[in-house]
Amino acid sequence: MAAVGRWRRLLVAARVAARPPQNYCSSSSAASATYPGVVESTEEFKFVERLIPPATVPVPPKHDRYPTPSGWCPPRDPPPDLPYIVRRSRMHNLPVYTDITHGNRKMTVIRKIEGDIWTLEKEVKDFLTQTCGKTPMTQVNEVTMILRVKGYFDKELKSWLLEKGF
């Protein structure tokens, strides 16, 4: 409803801007000419409301089976009983990203971590050591709660986090 009030203010401002200055021309007939005003139609505002994007991302619909054709899976309904939680992004995806720094340094970033980030780092190292055969270098940022892993391991970490129930 606040959008309706904003549009009304804009229409009033446009109406004031459409008026010519008082001494626009010297002839009195031109100065007394009436200009058509702006007609405010609240009934037609429903067409404008369809174009305004929603303020929040809707909850994803329930599907018959998971993973969906796009590969998306919901988090486990009771969250896993671990000392840490990896929250989903606002688009309901796992917050695991790839990053390139200094031109050629490939990194995998896990964001939105809550709880004991050091336990997550130890478990990620153990998982990637079993998967790849060597221990990857990691960096923990406790302030921003971000875990960085040297190398591209986004697919492996996403599937591992889904298995854990995030």
Tab-separated table of N, CA and C in Angstrom:
chain	number	residue	atom	x	y	z
A	1	MET	N	0.821	-1.184	0.000
A	1	MET	CA	0.000	0.000	0.000
A	1	MET	C	0.865	1.247	0.000
A	2	ALA	N	2.090	1.125	0.549
A	2	ALA	CA	2.988	2.278	0.584
A	2	ALA	C	3.393	2.678	-0.832
A	3	ALA	N	3.395	1.699	-1.742
A	3	ALA	CA	3.755	2.012	-3.118
A	3	ALA	C	2.698	2.901	-3.765
A	4	VAL	N	1.422	2.729	-3.376
A	4	VAL	CA	0.361	3.570	-3.932
A	4	VAL	C	0.587	5.021	-3.531
A	5	GLY	N	0.942	5.250	-2.259
A	5	GLY	CA	1.198	6.615	-1.791
A	5	GLY	C	2.381	7.242	-2.508
A	6	ARG	N	3.398	6.445	-2.783
A	6	ARG	CA	4.567	6.961	-3.490
A	6	ARG	C	4.189	7.365	-4.908
A	7	TRP	N	3.389	6.538	-5.568
A	7	TRP	CA	2.978	6.867	-6.932
A	7	TRP	C	2.105	8.120	-6.951
A	8	ARG	N	1.272	8.271	-5.937
A	8	ARG	CA	0.444	9.478	-5.883
A	8	ARG	C	1.321	10.719	-5.752
A	9	ARG	N	2.339	10.662	-4.896
A	9	ARG	CA	3.247	11.807	-4.758
A	9	ARG	C	3.964	12.102	-6.068
A	10	LEU	N	4.358	11.051	-6.783
A	10	LEU	CA	5.030	11.259	-8.070
A	10	LEU	C	4.091	11.900	-9.085
A	11	LEU	N	2.823	11.460	-9.078
A	11	LEU	CA	1.867	12.035	-10.019
A	11	LEU	C	1.588	13.496	-9.693
A	12	VAL	N	1.494	13.826	-8.413
A	12	VAL	CA	1.283	15.225	-8.027
A	12	VAL	C	2.485	16.060	-8.433
A	13	ALA	N	3.686	15.549	-8.234
A	13	ALA	CA	4.897	16.271	-8.633
A	13	ALA	C	4.926	16.466	-10.144
A	14	ALA	N	4.494	15.456	-10.901
A	14	ALA	CA	4.464	15.586	-12.360
A	14	ALA	C	3.430	16.624	-12.783
A	15	ARG	N	2.304	16.681	-12.066
A	15	ARG	CA	1.277	17.662	-12.380
A	15	ARG	C	1.800	19.078	-12.157
A	16	VAL	N	2.534	19.285	-11.058
A	16	VAL	CA	3.089	20.610	-10.771
A	16	VAL	C	4.151	20.968	-11.804
A	17	ALA	N	4.967	19.975	-12.203
A	17	ALA	CA	6.021	20.251	-13.183
A	17	ALA	C	5.452	20.535	-14.566
A	18	ALA	N	4.241	20.027	-14.855
A	18	ALA	CA	3.649	20.229	-16.178
A	18	ALA	C	3.073	21.631	-16.344
A	19	ARG	N	2.874	22.362	-15.262
A	19	ARG	CA	2.321	23.712	-15.366
A	19	ARG	C	3.368	24.662	-15.929
A	20	PRO	N	2.953	25.559	-16.817
A	20	PRO	CA	3.920	26.530	-17.339
A	20	PRO	C	4.169	27.632	-16.305
A	21	PRO	N	5.272	28.329	-16.413
A	21	PRO	CA	5.516	29.454	-15.508
A	21	PRO	C	4.438	30.522	-15.685
A	22	GLN	N	4.220	31.369	-14.661
A	22	GLN	CA	3.167	32.374	-14.691
A	22	GLN	C	3.356	33.369	-15.834
A	23	ASN	N	4.551	33.820	-16.064
A	23	ASN	CA	4.806	34.781	-17.142
A	23	ASN	C	5.406	34.079	-18.346
A	24	TYR	N	4.766	33.009	-18.763
A	24	TYR	CA	5.290	32.208	-19.857
A	24	TYR	C	5.321	33.003	-21.158
A	25	CYS	N	4.254	33.716	-21.437
A	25	CYS	CA	4.222	34.593	-22.609
A	25	CYS	C	3.388	35.819	-22.257
A	26	SER	N	3.507	36.826	-23.062
A	26	SER	CA	2.861	38.088	-22.721
A	26	SER	C	1.367	38.084	-23.010
A	27	SER	N	0.896	37.236	-23.889
A	27	SER	CA	-0.525	37.282	-24.216
A	27	SER	C	-1.335	36.666	-23.085
A	28	SER	N	-2.435	37.282	-22.754
A	28	SER	CA	-3.268	36.815	-21.644
A	28	SER	C	-4.038	35.562	-22.026
A	29	SER	N	-4.300	35.350	-23.335
A	29	SER	CA	-5.058	34.166	-23.743
A	29	SER	C	-4.204	32.911	-23.548
A	30	ALA	N	-2.880	33.000	-23.799
A	30	ALA	CA	-2.012	31.833	-23.617
A	30	ALA	C	-1.813	31.537	-22.136
A	31	ALA	N	-1.784	32.593	-21.319
A	31	ALA	CA	-1.568	32.391	-19.889
A	31	ALA	C	-2.795	31.779	-19.223
A	32	SER	N	-3.975	32.035	-19.762
A	32	SER	CA	-5.187	31.496	-19.148
A	32	SER	C	-5.610	30.159	-19.749
A	33	ALA	N	-4.797	29.621	-20.652
A	33	ALA	CA	-5.145	28.333	-21.259
A	33	ALA	C	-5.107	27.240	-20.192
A	34	THR	N	-6.074	26.352	-20.257
A	34	THR	CA	-6.121	25.272	-19.269
A	34	THR	C	-5.373	24.065	-19.811
A	35	TYR	N	-4.586	23.478	-18.932
A	35	TYR	CA	-3.831	22.299	-19.303
A	35	TYR	C	-4.518	21.085	-18.709
A	36	PRO	N	-4.551	20.002	-19.459
A	36	PRO	CA	-5.190	18.802	-18.902
A	36	PRO	C	-4.373	18.285	-17.722
A	37	GLY	N	-5.034	17.957	-16.662
A	37	GLY	CA	-4.361	17.464	-15.469
A	37	GLY	C	-4.061	15.978	-15.582
A	38	VAL	N	-3.397	15.463	-14.607
A	38	VAL	CA	-3.090	14.040	-14.547
A	38	VAL	C	-4.220	13.355	-13.801
A	39	VAL	N	-4.746	12.306	-14.383
A	39	VAL	CA	-5.845	11.576	-13.769
A	39	VAL	C	-5.246	10.409	-12.984
A	40	GLU	N	-5.594	10.328	-11.724
A	40	GLU	CA	-5.089	9.270	-10.861
A	40	GLU	C	-6.066	8.108	-10.882
A	41	SER	N	-5.578	6.929	-11.254
A	41	SER	CA	-6.438	5.760	-11.345
A	41	SER	C	-5.875	4.666	-10.451
A	42	THR	N	-6.535	4.425	-9.337
A	42	THR	CA	-6.089	3.368	-8.437
A	42	THR	C	-6.490	1.991	-8.956
A	43	GLU	N	-7.507	1.955	-9.809
A	43	GLU	CA	-7.937	0.673	-10.365
A	43	GLU	C	-6.878	0.090	-11.294
A	44	GLU	N	-6.199	0.926	-12.055
A	44	GLU	CA	-5.194	0.450	-12.994
A	44	GLU	C	-3.840	0.208	-12.339
A	45	PHE	N	-3.690	0.539	-11.048
A	45	PHE	CA	-2.415	0.338	-10.375
A	45	PHE	C	-2.081	-1.145	-10.220
A	46	LYS	N	-3.089	-2.025	-10.322
A	46	LYS	CA	-2.814	-3.455	-10.209
A	46	LYS	C	-1.889	-3.930	-11.343
A	47	PHE	N	-1.918	-3.250	-12.482
A	47	PHE	CA	-1.017	-3.611	-13.574
A	47	PHE	C	0.416	-3.186	-13.265
A	48	VAL	N	0.572	-2.106	-12.518
A	48	VAL	CA	1.902	-1.650	-12.119
A	48	VAL	C	2.455	-2.558	-11.027
A	49	GLU	N	1.609	-2.997	-10.113
A	49	GLU	CA	2.056	-3.857	-9.018
A	49	GLU	C	2.631	-5.166	-9.527
A	50	ARG	N	2.138	-5.673	-10.655
A	50	ARG	CA	2.676	-6.917	-11.214
A	50	ARG	C	4.128	-6.752	-11.635
A	51	LEU	N	4.544	-5.532	-11.991
A	51	LEU	CA	5.896	-5.293	-12.461
A	51	LEU	C	6.895	-5.066	-11.325
A	52	ILE	N	6.411	-4.735	-10.129
A	52	ILE	CA	7.285	-4.475	-8.993
A	52	ILE	C	7.766	-5.818	-8.446
A	53	PRO	N	9.094	-6.028	-8.320
A	53	PRO	CA	9.581	-7.318	-7.831
A	53	PRO	C	9.221	-7.531	-6.362
A	54	PRO	N	9.063	-8.778	-5.946
A	54	PRO	CA	8.716	-9.037	-4.549
A	54	PRO	C	9.869	-8.664	-3.616
A	55	ALA	N	9.538	-8.338	-2.378
A	55	ALA	CA	10.550	-7.916	-1.409
A	55	ALA	C	11.338	-9.101	-0.861
A	56	THR	N	10.745	-10.284	-0.819
A	56	THR	CA	11.432	-11.459	-0.304
A	56	THR	C	11.359	-12.589	-1.316
A	57	VAL	N	12.273	-13.536	-1.178
A	57	VAL	CA	12.278	-14.715	-2.039
A	57	VAL	C	11.265	-15.703	-1.467
A	58	PRO	N	10.355	-16.210	-2.283
A	58	PRO	CA	9.340	-17.124	-1.743
A	58	PRO	C	9.959	-18.448	-1.298
A	59	VAL	N	9.258	-19.138	-0.428
A	59	VAL	CA	9.681	-20.460	0.038
A	59	VAL	C	9.574	-21.422	-1.141
A	60	PRO	N	10.572	-22.299	-1.348
A	60	PRO	CA	10.491	-23.211	-2.493
A	60	PRO	C	9.325	-24.188	-2.340
A	61	PRO	N	8.696	-24.540	-3.442
A	61	PRO	CA	7.548	-25.451	-3.354
A	61	PRO	C	7.993	-26.874	-3.019
A	62	LYS	N	7.069	-27.671	-2.501
A	62	LYS	CA	7.336	-29.091	-2.214
A	62	LYS	C	7.321	-29.861	-3.526
A	63	HIS	N	8.266	-30.782	-3.683
A	63	HIS	CA	8.353	-31.603	-4.890
A	63	HIS	C	8.055	-33.059	-4.526
A	64	ASP	N	7.741	-33.846	-5.544
A	64	ASP	CA	7.435	-35.257	-5.322
A	64	ASP	C	8.679	-36.040	-4.933
A	65	ARG	N	9.804	-35.729	-5.577
A	65	ARG	CA	11.049	-36.448	-5.282
A	65	ARG	C	12.227	-35.493	-5.358
A	66	TYR	N	13.274	-35.861	-4.633
A	66	TYR	CA	14.494	-35.058	-4.603
A	66	TYR	C	15.665	-35.940	-4.974
A	67	PRO	N	16.681	-35.454	-5.608
A	67	PRO	CA	16.863	-34.085	-6.062
A	67	PRO	C	15.954	-33.758	-7.236
A	68	THR	N	15.632	-32.475	-7.371
A	68	THR	CA	14.791	-32.014	-8.473
A	68	THR	C	15.584	-32.122	-9.774
A	69	PRO	N	14.974	-31.942	-10.930
A	69	PRO	CA	15.725	-31.995	-12.189
A	69	PRO	C	16.895	-31.012	-12.253
A	70	SER	N	16.809	-29.917	-11.504
A	70	SER	CA	17.921	-28.966	-11.494
A	70	SER	C	19.032	-29.393	-10.548
A	71	GLY	N	18.780	-30.412	-9.717
A	71	GLY	CA	19.787	-30.892	-8.778
A	71	GLY	C	19.627	-30.328	-7.378
A	72	TRP	N	18.590	-29.540	-7.134
A	72	TRP	CA	18.397	-28.907	-5.828
A	72	TRP	C	17.761	-29.877	-4.842
A	73	CYS	N	18.254	-29.839	-3.604
A	73	CYS	CA	17.686	-30.625	-2.513
A	73	CYS	C	17.434	-29.701	-1.332
A	74	PRO	N	16.348	-29.910	-0.591
A	74	PRO	CA	16.112	-29.074	0.591
A	74	PRO	C	16.998	-29.535	1.744
A	75	PRO	N	17.202	-28.674	2.733
A	75	PRO	CA	17.936	-29.133	3.914
A	75	PRO	C	17.105	-30.143	4.706
A	76	ARG	N	17.788	-30.979	5.481
A	76	ARG	CA	17.090	-31.967	6.295
A	76	ARG	C	16.200	-31.245	7.294
A	77	ASP	N	14.974	-31.785	7.515
A	77	ASP	CA	14.003	-31.067	8.342
A	77	ASP	C	14.482	-30.877	9.771
A	78	PRO	N	14.812	-31.914	10.538
A	78	PRO	CA	15.514	-31.540	11.765
A	78	PRO	C	16.978	-31.336	11.386
A	79	PRO	N	17.543	-30.158	11.634
A	79	PRO	CA	18.934	-29.941	11.240
A	79	PRO	C	19.861	-30.922	11.946
A	80	PRO	N	20.997	-31.242	11.324
A	80	PRO	CA	21.902	-32.213	11.944
A	80	PRO	C	22.427	-31.706	13.287
A	81	ASP	N	22.643	-32.638	14.200
A	81	ASP	CA	23.117	-32.287	15.536
A	81	ASP	C	24.644	-32.206	15.510
A	82	LEU	N	25.153	-31.093	15.004
A	82	LEU	CA	26.594	-30.851	14.909
A	82	LEU	C	26.914	-29.538	15.613
A	83	PRO	N	28.180	-29.311	15.975
A	83	PRO	CA	28.522	-28.052	16.644
A	83	PRO	C	28.546	-26.842	15.718
A	84	TYR	N	28.248	-27.041	14.452
A	84	TYR	CA	28.237	-25.950	13.479
A	84	TYR	C	27.046	-26.124	12.548
A	85	ILE	N	26.660	-25.027	11.903
A	85	ILE	CA	25.563	-25.035	10.931
A	85	ILE	C	26.023	-24.232	9.725
A	86	VAL	N	25.731	-24.713	8.540
A	86	VAL	CA	25.966	-23.960	7.308
A	86	VAL	C	24.592	-23.574	6.779
A	87	ARG	N	24.261	-22.287	6.892
A	87	ARG	CA	22.953	-21.793	6.454
A	87	ARG	C	22.900	-21.711	4.940
A	88	ARG	N	21.718	-21.804	4.381
A	88	ARG	CA	21.525	-21.647	2.943
A	88	ARG	C	21.574	-20.168	2.569
A	89	SER	N	21.851	-19.891	1.294
A	89	SER	CA	21.816	-18.514	0.801
A	89	SER	C	20.358	-18.070	0.686
A	90	ARG	N	20.142	-16.817	0.354
A	90	ARG	CA	18.765	-16.334	0.289
A	90	ARG	C	17.987	-16.942	-0.870
A	91	MET	N	18.683	-17.535	-1.828
A	91	MET	CA	18.028	-18.242	-2.926
A	91	MET	C	17.924	-19.741	-2.643
A	92	HIS	N	18.150	-20.128	-1.374
A	92	HIS	CA	17.997	-21.505	-0.899
A	92	HIS	C	19.049	-22.453	-1.470
A	93	ASN	N	20.231	-21.945	-1.798
A	93	ASN	CA	21.335	-22.771	-2.282
A	93	ASN	C	22.409	-22.876	-1.211
A	94	LEU	N	23.289	-23.876	-1.350
A	94	LEU	CA	24.409	-24.007	-0.423
A	94	LEU	C	25.430	-22.904	-0.712
A	95	PRO	N	25.960	-22.253	0.309
A	95	PRO	CA	26.883	-21.129	0.089
A	95	PRO	C	28.328	-21.592	-0.119
A	96	VAL	N	28.561	-22.394	-1.153
A	96	VAL	CA	29.896	-22.859	-1.511
A	96	VAL	C	30.224	-22.256	-2.871
A	97	TYR	N	31.315	-21.477	-2.926
A	97	TYR	CA	31.645	-20.728	-4.134
A	97	TYR	C	33.100	-20.951	-4.516
A	98	THR	N	33.414	-20.717	-5.793
A	98	THR	CA	34.801	-20.725	-6.243
A	98	THR	C	35.266	-19.286	-6.396
A	99	ASP	N	36.575	-19.084	-6.220
A	99	ASP	CA	37.134	-17.739	-6.253
A	99	ASP	C	38.538	-17.828	-6.833
A	100	ILE	N	38.927	-16.798	-7.560
A	100	ILE	CA	40.301	-16.692	-8.076
A	100	ILE	C	40.889	-15.414	-7.505
A	101	THR	N	42.031	-15.538	-6.821
A	101	THR	CA	42.714	-14.361	-6.289
A	101	THR	C	44.115	-14.299	-6.870
A	102	HIS	N	44.644	-13.112	-6.974
A	102	HIS	CA	45.996	-12.865	-7.491
A	102	HIS	C	46.179	-13.434	-8.897
A	103	GLY	N	45.127	-13.494	-9.674
A	103	GLY	CA	45.235	-13.905	-11.064
A	103	GLY	C	45.154	-15.387	-11.305
A	104	ASN	N	45.735	-16.219	-10.419
A	104	ASN	CA	45.730	-17.657	-10.709
A	104	ASN	C	45.553	-18.533	-9.475
A	105	ARG	N	45.336	-17.974	-8.301
A	105	ARG	CA	45.152	-18.779	-7.092
A	105	ARG	C	43.693	-19.189	-6.998
A	106	LYS	N	43.452	-20.481	-7.174
A	106	LYS	CA	42.079	-21.008	-7.164
A	106	LYS	C	41.693	-21.365	-5.735
A	107	MET	N	40.531	-20.874	-5.303
A	107	MET	CA	40.061	-21.093	-3.937
A	107	MET	C	38.590	-21.522	-3.962
A	108	THR	N	38.211	-22.320	-2.963
A	108	THR	CA	36.814	-22.650	-2.716
A	108	THR	C	36.434	-21.995	-1.400
A	109	VAL	N	35.297	-21.311	-1.374
A	109	VAL	CA	34.875	-20.543	-0.210
A	109	VAL	C	33.557	-21.111	0.319
A	110	ILE	N	33.512	-21.372	1.631
A	110	ILE	CA	32.270	-21.766	2.298
A	110	ILE	C	31.877	-20.606	3.203
A	111	ARG	N	30.699	-20.055	2.976
A	111	ARG	CA	30.204	-18.911	3.749
A	111	ARG	C	29.034	-19.334	4.621
A	112	LYS	N	28.500	-18.383	5.389
A	112	LYS	CA	27.301	-18.555	6.220
A	112	LYS	C	27.451	-19.681	7.234
A	113	ILE	N	28.617	-19.749	7.865
A	113	ILE	CA	28.886	-20.765	8.877
A	113	ILE	C	28.522	-20.179	10.246
A	114	GLU	N	27.826	-20.959	11.044
A	114	GLU	CA	27.498	-20.552	12.408
A	114	GLU	C	27.942	-21.661	13.346
A	115	GLY	N	28.506	-21.285	14.471
A	115	GLY	CA	28.937	-22.274	15.449
A	115	GLY	C	30.447	-22.463	15.423
A	116	ASP	N	30.885	-23.692	15.687
A	116	ASP	CA	32.309	-24.015	15.804
A	116	ASP	C	32.923	-24.204	14.421
A	117	ILE	N	33.531	-23.155	13.906
A	117	ILE	CA	34.108	-23.184	12.562
A	117	ILE	C	35.355	-24.063	12.503
A	118	TRP	N	36.030	-24.231	13.650
A	118	TRP	CA	37.257	-25.044	13.678
A	118	TRP	C	36.933	-26.521	13.522
A	119	THR	N	35.812	-26.973	14.050
A	119	THR	CA	35.391	-28.361	13.856
A	119	THR	C	35.044	-28.601	12.390
A	120	LEU	N	34.369	-27.633	11.773
A	120	LEU	CA	34.059	-27.756	10.345
A	120	LEU	C	35.340	-27.827	9.529
A	121	GLU	N	36.318	-26.996	9.856
A	121	GLU	CA	37.583	-27.012	9.108
A	121	GLU	C	38.266	-28.367	9.221
A	122	LYS	N	38.272	-28.947	10.424
A	122	LYS	CA	38.903	-30.262	10.623
A	122	LYS	C	38.182	-31.330	9.815
A	123	GLU	N	36.836	-31.302	9.827
A	123	GLU	CA	36.071	-32.292	9.076
A	123	GLU	C	36.234	-32.117	7.569
A	124	VAL	N	36.328	-30.855	7.097
A	124	VAL	CA	36.550	-30.598	5.661
A	124	VAL	C	37.922	-31.130	5.266
A	125	LYS	N	38.920	-30.880	6.091
A	125	LYS	CA	40.271	-31.393	5.793
A	125	LYS	C	40.272	-32.916	5.739
A	126	ASP	N	39.617	-33.569	6.698
A	126	ASP	CA	39.562	-35.034	6.706
A	126	ASP	C	38.856	-35.562	5.467
A	127	PHE	N	37.736	-34.947	5.095
A	127	PHE	CA	36.984	-35.385	3.918
A	127	PHE	C	37.803	-35.217	2.645
A	128	LEU	N	38.433	-34.040	2.471
A	128	LEU	CA	39.201	-33.805	1.246
A	128	LEU	C	40.478	-34.630	1.210
A	129	THR	N	41.042	-34.968	2.359
A	129	THR	CA	42.219	-35.842	2.387
A	129	THR	C	41.837	-37.237	1.909
A	130	GLN	N	40.672	-37.722	2.345
A	130	GLN	CA	40.208	-39.030	1.876
A	130	GLN	C	39.869	-39.002	0.395
A	131	THR	N	39.288	-37.896	-0.070
A	131	THR	CA	38.856	-37.794	-1.465
A	131	THR	C	40.036	-37.616	-2.415
A	132	CYS	N	40.960	-36.708	-2.084
A	132	CYS	CA	42.026	-36.334	-3.007
A	132	CYS	C	43.363	-37.009	-2.709
A	133	GLY	N	43.540	-37.511	-1.515
A	133	GLY	CA	44.794	-38.165	-1.180
A	133	GLY	C	45.825	-37.252	-0.539
A	134	LYS	N	45.588	-35.961	-0.511
A	134	LYS	CA	46.500	-35.036	0.167
A	134	LYS	C	45.687	-34.000	0.932
A	135	THR	N	46.304	-33.449	1.973
A	135	THR	CA	45.614	-32.479	2.820
A	135	THR	C	45.663	-31.098	2.169
A	136	PRO	N	44.495	-30.496	1.893
A	136	PRO	CA	44.502	-29.156	1.266
A	136	PRO	C	44.797	-28.077	2.308
A	137	MET	N	45.294	-26.956	1.824
A	137	MET	CA	45.531	-25.810	2.702
A	137	MET	C	44.202	-25.099	2.920
A	138	THR	N	43.939	-24.696	4.169
A	138	THR	CA	42.700	-24.015	4.503
A	138	THR	C	43.004	-22.731	5.251
A	139	GLN	N	42.031	-21.828	5.222
A	139	GLN	CA	42.134	-20.558	5.947
A	139	GLN	C	40.786	-20.311	6.611
A	140	VAL	N	40.811	-20.049	7.922
A	140	VAL	CA	39.590	-19.802	8.689
A	140	VAL	C	39.548	-18.334	9.070
A	141	ASN	N	38.421	-17.675	8.785
A	141	ASN	CA	38.212	-16.299	9.205
A	141	ASN	C	37.074	-16.316	10.220
A	142	GLU	N	37.438	-16.159	11.494
A	142	GLU	CA	36.431	-16.240	12.558
A	142	GLU	C	35.521	-15.019	12.603
A	143	VAL	N	36.002	-13.884	12.117
A	143	VAL	CA	35.195	-12.668	12.165
A	143	VAL	C	34.045	-12.755	11.160
A	144	THR	N	34.358	-13.097	9.915
A	144	THR	CA	33.327	-13.179	8.873
A	144	THR	C	32.729	-14.577	8.765
A	145	MET	N	33.273	-15.545	9.543
A	145	MET	CA	32.802	-16.934	9.538
A	145	MET	C	32.832	-17.532	8.130
A	146	ILE	N	34.015	-17.422	7.515
A	146	ILE	CA	34.240	-17.948	6.169
A	146	ILE	C	35.394	-18.942	6.231
A	147	LEU	N	35.254	-20.037	5.519
A	147	LEU	CA	36.307	-21.038	5.404
A	147	LEU	C	36.758	-21.080	3.951
A	148	ARG	N	38.077	-20.888	3.729
A	148	ARG	CA	38.636	-20.930	2.381
A	148	ARG	C	39.502	-22.169	2.252
A	149	VAL	N	39.383	-22.867	1.120
A	149	VAL	CA	40.169	-24.061	0.834
A	149	VAL	C	40.900	-23.812	-0.478
A	150	LYS	N	42.201	-24.105	-0.491
A	150	LYS	CA	42.985	-23.889	-1.711
A	150	LYS	C	42.653	-24.984	-2.715
A	151	GLY	N	42.198	-24.570	-3.901
A	151	GLY	CA	41.798	-25.493	-4.955
A	151	GLY	C	40.293	-25.411	-5.193
A	152	TYR	N	39.869	-25.998	-6.310
A	152	TYR	CA	38.446	-26.034	-6.640
A	152	TYR	C	37.846	-27.349	-6.138
A	153	PHE	N	37.100	-27.279	-5.055
A	153	PHE	CA	36.435	-28.441	-4.473
A	153	PHE	C	34.954	-28.162	-4.266
A	154	ASP	N	34.372	-27.286	-5.062
A	154	ASP	CA	32.987	-26.884	-4.829
A	154	ASP	C	32.009	-28.039	-4.998
A	155	LYS	N	32.166	-28.854	-6.020
A	155	LYS	CA	31.220	-29.960	-6.241
A	155	LYS	C	31.315	-30.988	-5.124
A	156	GLU	N	32.547	-31.308	-4.710
A	156	GLU	CA	32.731	-32.284	-3.645
A	156	GLU	C	32.167	-31.767	-2.322
A	157	LEU	N	32.434	-30.500	-2.006
A	157	LEU	CA	31.966	-29.945	-0.742
A	157	LEU	C	30.449	-29.772	-0.722
A	158	LYS	N	29.854	-29.414	-1.852
A	158	LYS	CA	28.392	-29.292	-1.900
A	158	LYS	C	27.728	-30.641	-1.667
A	159	SER	N	28.229	-31.688	-2.330
A	159	SER	CA	27.632	-33.013	-2.134
A	159	SER	C	27.868	-33.497	-0.701
A	160	TRP	N	29.032	-33.201	-0.114
A	160	TRP	CA	29.332	-33.594	1.264
A	160	TRP	C	28.395	-32.877	2.244
A	161	LEU	N	28.174	-31.573	2.026
A	161	LEU	CA	27.271	-30.823	2.911
A	161	LEU	C	25.831	-31.310	2.778
A	162	LEU	N	25.417	-31.692	1.548
A	162	LEU	CA	24.068	-32.244	1.365
A	162	LEU	C	23.921	-33.583	2.103
A	163	GLU	N	24.978	-34.410	2.064
A	163	GLU	CA	24.933	-35.684	2.785
A	163	GLU	C	24.824	-35.443	4.288
A	164	LYS	N	25.442	-34.388	4.790
A	164	LYS	CA	25.376	-34.079	6.218
A	164	LYS	C	24.013	-33.522	6.609
A	165	GLY	N	23.236	-33.015	5.656
A	165	GLY	CA	21.892	-32.540	5.947
A	165	GLY	C	21.721	-31.040	5.889
A	166	PHE	N	22.688	-30.329	5.336
A	166	PHE	CA	22.565	-28.866	5.242
A	166	PHE	C	21.889	-28.522	3.973
